[in-house]
Coordinates of C-alpha atoms in Angstrom, one line a residue:
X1 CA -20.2 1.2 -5.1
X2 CA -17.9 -0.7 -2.8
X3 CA -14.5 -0.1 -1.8
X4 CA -11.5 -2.5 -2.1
X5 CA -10.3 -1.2 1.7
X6 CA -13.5 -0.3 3.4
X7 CA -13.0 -2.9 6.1
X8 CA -9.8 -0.8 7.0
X9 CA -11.3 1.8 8.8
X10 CA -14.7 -0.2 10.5
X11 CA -13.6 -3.6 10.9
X12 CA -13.1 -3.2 14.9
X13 CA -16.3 -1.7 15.6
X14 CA -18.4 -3.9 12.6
X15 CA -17.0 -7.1 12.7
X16 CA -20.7 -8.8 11.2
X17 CA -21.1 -5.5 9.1
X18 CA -19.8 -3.1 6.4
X19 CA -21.0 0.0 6.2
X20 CA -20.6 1.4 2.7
X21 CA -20.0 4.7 1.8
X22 CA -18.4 6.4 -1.3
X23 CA -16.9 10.1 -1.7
X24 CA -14.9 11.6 -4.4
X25 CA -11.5 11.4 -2.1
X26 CA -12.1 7.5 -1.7
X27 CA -13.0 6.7 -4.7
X28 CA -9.6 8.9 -6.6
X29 CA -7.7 6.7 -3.8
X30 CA -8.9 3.5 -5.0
X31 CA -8.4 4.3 -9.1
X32 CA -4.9 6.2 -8.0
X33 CA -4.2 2.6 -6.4
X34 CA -5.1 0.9 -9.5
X35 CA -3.3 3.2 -12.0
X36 CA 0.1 2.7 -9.9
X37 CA -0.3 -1.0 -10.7
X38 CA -1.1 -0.2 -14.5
X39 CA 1.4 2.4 -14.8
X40 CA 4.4 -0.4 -13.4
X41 CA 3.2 -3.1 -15.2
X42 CA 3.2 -0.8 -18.3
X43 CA 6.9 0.0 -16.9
X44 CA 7.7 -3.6 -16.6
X45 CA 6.1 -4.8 -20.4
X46 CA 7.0 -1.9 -22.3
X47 CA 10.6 -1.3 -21.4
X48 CA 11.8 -5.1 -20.2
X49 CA 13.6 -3.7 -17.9
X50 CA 13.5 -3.7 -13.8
X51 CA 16.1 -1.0 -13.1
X52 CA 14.9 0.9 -10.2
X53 CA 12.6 -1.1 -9.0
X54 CA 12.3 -3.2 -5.4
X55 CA 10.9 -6.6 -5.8
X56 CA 11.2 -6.6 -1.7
X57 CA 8.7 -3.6 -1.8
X58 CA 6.2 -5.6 -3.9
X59 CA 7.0 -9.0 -1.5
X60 CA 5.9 -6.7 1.2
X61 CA 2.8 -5.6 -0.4
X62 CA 1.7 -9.2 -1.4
X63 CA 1.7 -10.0 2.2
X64 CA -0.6 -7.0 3.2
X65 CA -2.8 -7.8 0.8
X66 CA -2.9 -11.2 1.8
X67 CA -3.3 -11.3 5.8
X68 CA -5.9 -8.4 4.6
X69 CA -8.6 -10.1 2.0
X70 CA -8.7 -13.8 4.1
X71 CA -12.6 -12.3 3.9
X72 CA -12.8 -13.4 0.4
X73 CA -13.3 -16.8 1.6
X74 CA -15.7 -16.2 4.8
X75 CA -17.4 -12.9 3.2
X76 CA -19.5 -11.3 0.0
X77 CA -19.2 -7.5 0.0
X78 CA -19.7 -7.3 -3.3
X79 CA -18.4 -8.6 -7.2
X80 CA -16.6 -4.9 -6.8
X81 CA -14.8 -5.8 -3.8
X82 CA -13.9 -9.2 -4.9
X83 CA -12.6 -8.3 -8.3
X84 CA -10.8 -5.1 -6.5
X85 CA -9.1 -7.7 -3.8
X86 CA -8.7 -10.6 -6.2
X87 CA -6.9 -7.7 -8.4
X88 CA -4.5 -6.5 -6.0
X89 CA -3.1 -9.9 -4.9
X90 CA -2.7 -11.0 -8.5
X91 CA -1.2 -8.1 -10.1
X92 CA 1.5 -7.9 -7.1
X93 CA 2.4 -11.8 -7.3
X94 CA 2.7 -10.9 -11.3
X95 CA 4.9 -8.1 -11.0
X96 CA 7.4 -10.2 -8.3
X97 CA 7.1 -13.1 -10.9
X98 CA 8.3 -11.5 -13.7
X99 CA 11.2 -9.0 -12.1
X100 CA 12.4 -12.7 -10.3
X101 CA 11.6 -15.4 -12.8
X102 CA 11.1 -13.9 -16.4
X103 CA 13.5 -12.8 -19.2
X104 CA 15.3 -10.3 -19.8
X105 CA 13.2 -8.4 -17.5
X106 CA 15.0 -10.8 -14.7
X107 CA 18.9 -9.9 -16.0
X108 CA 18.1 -6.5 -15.6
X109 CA 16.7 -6.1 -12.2
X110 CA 19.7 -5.7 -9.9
X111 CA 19.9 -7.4 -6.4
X112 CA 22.3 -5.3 -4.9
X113 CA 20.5 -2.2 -4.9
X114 CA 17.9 -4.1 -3.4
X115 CA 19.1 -5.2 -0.2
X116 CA 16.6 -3.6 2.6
X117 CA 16.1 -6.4 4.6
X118 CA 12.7 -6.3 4.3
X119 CA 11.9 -9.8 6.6
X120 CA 13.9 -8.9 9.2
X121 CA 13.1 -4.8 9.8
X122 CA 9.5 -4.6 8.5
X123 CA 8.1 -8.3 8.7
X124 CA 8.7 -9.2 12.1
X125 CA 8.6 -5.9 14.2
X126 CA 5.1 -5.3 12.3
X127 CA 4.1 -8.5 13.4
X128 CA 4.9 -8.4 17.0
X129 CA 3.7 -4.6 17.5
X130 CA 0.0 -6.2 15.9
X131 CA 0.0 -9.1 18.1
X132 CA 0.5 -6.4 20.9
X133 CA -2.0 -4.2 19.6
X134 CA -4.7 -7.1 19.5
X135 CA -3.9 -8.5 22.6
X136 CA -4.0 -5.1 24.2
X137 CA -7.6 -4.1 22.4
X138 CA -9.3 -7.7 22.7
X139 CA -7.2 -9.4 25.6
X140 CA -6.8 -13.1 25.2
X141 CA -10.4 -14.3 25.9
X142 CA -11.1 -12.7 22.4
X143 CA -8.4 -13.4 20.7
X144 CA -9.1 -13.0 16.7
X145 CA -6.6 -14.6 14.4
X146 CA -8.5 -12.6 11.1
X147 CA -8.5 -9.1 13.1
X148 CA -4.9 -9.7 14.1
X149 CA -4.0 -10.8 10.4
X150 CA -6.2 -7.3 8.9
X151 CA -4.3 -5.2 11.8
X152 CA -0.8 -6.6 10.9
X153 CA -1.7 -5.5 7.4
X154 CA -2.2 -2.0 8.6
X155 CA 1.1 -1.6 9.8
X156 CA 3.0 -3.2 7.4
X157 CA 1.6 -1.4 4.6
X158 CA 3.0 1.4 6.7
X159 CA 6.2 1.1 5.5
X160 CA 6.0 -1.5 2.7
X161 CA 7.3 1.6 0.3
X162 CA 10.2 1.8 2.2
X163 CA 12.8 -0.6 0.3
X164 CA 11.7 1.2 -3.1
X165 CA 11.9 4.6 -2.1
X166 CA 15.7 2.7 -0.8
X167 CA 16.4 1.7 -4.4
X168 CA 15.6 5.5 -6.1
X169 CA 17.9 6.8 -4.0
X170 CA 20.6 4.6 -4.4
X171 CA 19.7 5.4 -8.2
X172 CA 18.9 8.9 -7.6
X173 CA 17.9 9.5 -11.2
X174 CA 14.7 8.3 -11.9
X175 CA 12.8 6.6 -14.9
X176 CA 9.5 8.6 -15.8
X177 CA 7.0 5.6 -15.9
X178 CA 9.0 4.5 -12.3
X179 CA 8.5 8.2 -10.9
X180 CA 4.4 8.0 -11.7
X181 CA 4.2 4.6 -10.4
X182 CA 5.6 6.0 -6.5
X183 CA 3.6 9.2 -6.9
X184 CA 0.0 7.5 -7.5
X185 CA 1.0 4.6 -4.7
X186 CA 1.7 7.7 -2.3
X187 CA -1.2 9.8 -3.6
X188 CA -3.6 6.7 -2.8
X189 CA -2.8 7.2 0.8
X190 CA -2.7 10.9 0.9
X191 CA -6.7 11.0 -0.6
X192 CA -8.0 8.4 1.7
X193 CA -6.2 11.0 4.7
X194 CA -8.6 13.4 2.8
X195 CA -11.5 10.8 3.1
X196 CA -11.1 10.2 6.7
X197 CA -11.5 13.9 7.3
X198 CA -14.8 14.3 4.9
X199 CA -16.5 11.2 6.4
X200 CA -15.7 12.1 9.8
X201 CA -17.3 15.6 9.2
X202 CA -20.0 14.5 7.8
X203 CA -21.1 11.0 9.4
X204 CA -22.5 10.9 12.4
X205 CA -21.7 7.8 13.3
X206 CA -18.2 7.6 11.8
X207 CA -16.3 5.2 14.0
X208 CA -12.7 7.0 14.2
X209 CA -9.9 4.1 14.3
X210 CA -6.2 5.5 15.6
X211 CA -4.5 2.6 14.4
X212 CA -5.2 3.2 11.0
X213 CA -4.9 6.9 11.7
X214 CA -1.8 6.8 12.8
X215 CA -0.3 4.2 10.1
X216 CA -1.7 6.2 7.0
X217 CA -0.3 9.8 8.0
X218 CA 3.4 7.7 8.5
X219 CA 2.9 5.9 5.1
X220 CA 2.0 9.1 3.4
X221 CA 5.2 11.2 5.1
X222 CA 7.1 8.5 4.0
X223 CA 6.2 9.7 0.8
X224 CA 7.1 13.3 1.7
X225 CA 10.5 13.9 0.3
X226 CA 9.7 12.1 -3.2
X227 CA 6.6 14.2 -3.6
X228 CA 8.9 17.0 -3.4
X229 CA 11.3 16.5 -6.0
X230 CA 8.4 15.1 -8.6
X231 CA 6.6 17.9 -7.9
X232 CA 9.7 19.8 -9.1
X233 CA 10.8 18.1 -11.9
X234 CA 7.7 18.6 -13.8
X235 CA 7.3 22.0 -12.7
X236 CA 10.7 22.8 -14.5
X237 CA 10.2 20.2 -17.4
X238 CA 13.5 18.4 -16.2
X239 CA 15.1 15.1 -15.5
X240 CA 13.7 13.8 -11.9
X241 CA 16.4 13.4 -9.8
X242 CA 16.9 12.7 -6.6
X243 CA 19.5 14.5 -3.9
X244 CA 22.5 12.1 -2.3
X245 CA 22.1 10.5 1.0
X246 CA 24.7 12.9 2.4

């Protein structure tokens, strides 16, 4: 079986090769991924309502997924990685159609909770600190415009959350299905940490990769202070809620 993300963590030292491998933390990362993409567009069909949720975020997210699967048209993993990539792209340019373009999910959705801007502090600064990262690894006499694309990703994916996790608290209280959508996004990052650790204790030949490293441990603090108050809200059965800025 074959990973949507496996290039993530090999690409700089395989660029001509994938090496597979599948472990019970990867492989709960990849479904959790998949339910947080059923669970909001379940949220978005059943209640016909986008209250609480950042279209920016998924904007975001459509461009990491994006500048990462350009392989689909230079490379065959396998159908499983196709349909997983081919998956991911589609169901995020669905869910920013219909919050944007679709009613009466679209009169619901409210731009001025939504105002991170998400081109100017995410886009950009992502972009630049990857071209520096590239330049830095590879130099300019192997310059790679796909390896700079699939490291950009890395970083922005970072901190896509961020204009979402915005949103909630500007709502504070927050929907149920909305709630599980954030926790199984952050729990895919928090069990491919767990991955890293199992493969690199017990591969050999793991190839460790500090970019990617770094960039999921910051994604998954991100998450820190929502997993928290979940975490609490179904312990005592009540409404999730989240504390004021101040």
């Amino acid at each position: 079986v074959w990973v949507a993300e496996q290039q993530e963590e090999i690409k700089q030292y395989h660029p001509q090769q994938v090496i597979m491998s599948m472990n019970i933390f990867r492989l709960a990362g990849d479904m959790s991924h998949v339910f947080s993409i059923i669970v909001l567009l379940l949220r978005l069909r059943v209640a016909k309502n986008a209250q609480g949720i950042s279209v920016r975020t998924h904007e975001l997210f459509l461009c990491v997924f994006v500048t990462r699967y350009l392989d689909l048209f230079t490379t065959f993993y396998s159908i499983y990685n196709s349909v997983m990539k081919v998956l991911y792209i589609g169901s995020t340019a669905s869910i920013i159609y219909t919050i944007k373009f679709q009613e009466p999910i679209k009169s619901t959705f409210d731009k001025s909770q939504d105002t991170f801007l998400h081109w100017k502090f995410a886009v950009a600064p992502c972009a630049v600190i990857a071209l520096f990262t590239h330049l830095i690894g590879s130099g300019f006499s192997d310059f790679d415009l796909m390896e700079l694309l699939w490291t950009f990703s890395i970083y922005l994916e970072a901190i896509a959350i961020l204009p979402q996790l915005i949103v909630l608290q500007r709502y504070r209280e927050v929907e149920n299905l909305t709630g599980n959508y954030v926790f199984f996004m952050g729990s895919y990052r928090f069990l491919y940490i767990l991955n890293w650790i199992y493969r690199a204790h017990t591969e050999p030949h793991y190839k460790h990769h500090w970019v990617v490293y770094f960039c999921g441990v910051l994604q998954t603090l991100l998450y820190a202070d929502f997993f928290y108050y979940y975490l609490k809200s179904k312990s005592q059965g009540g409404k999730f809620t989240l504390p004021t800025a101040g």
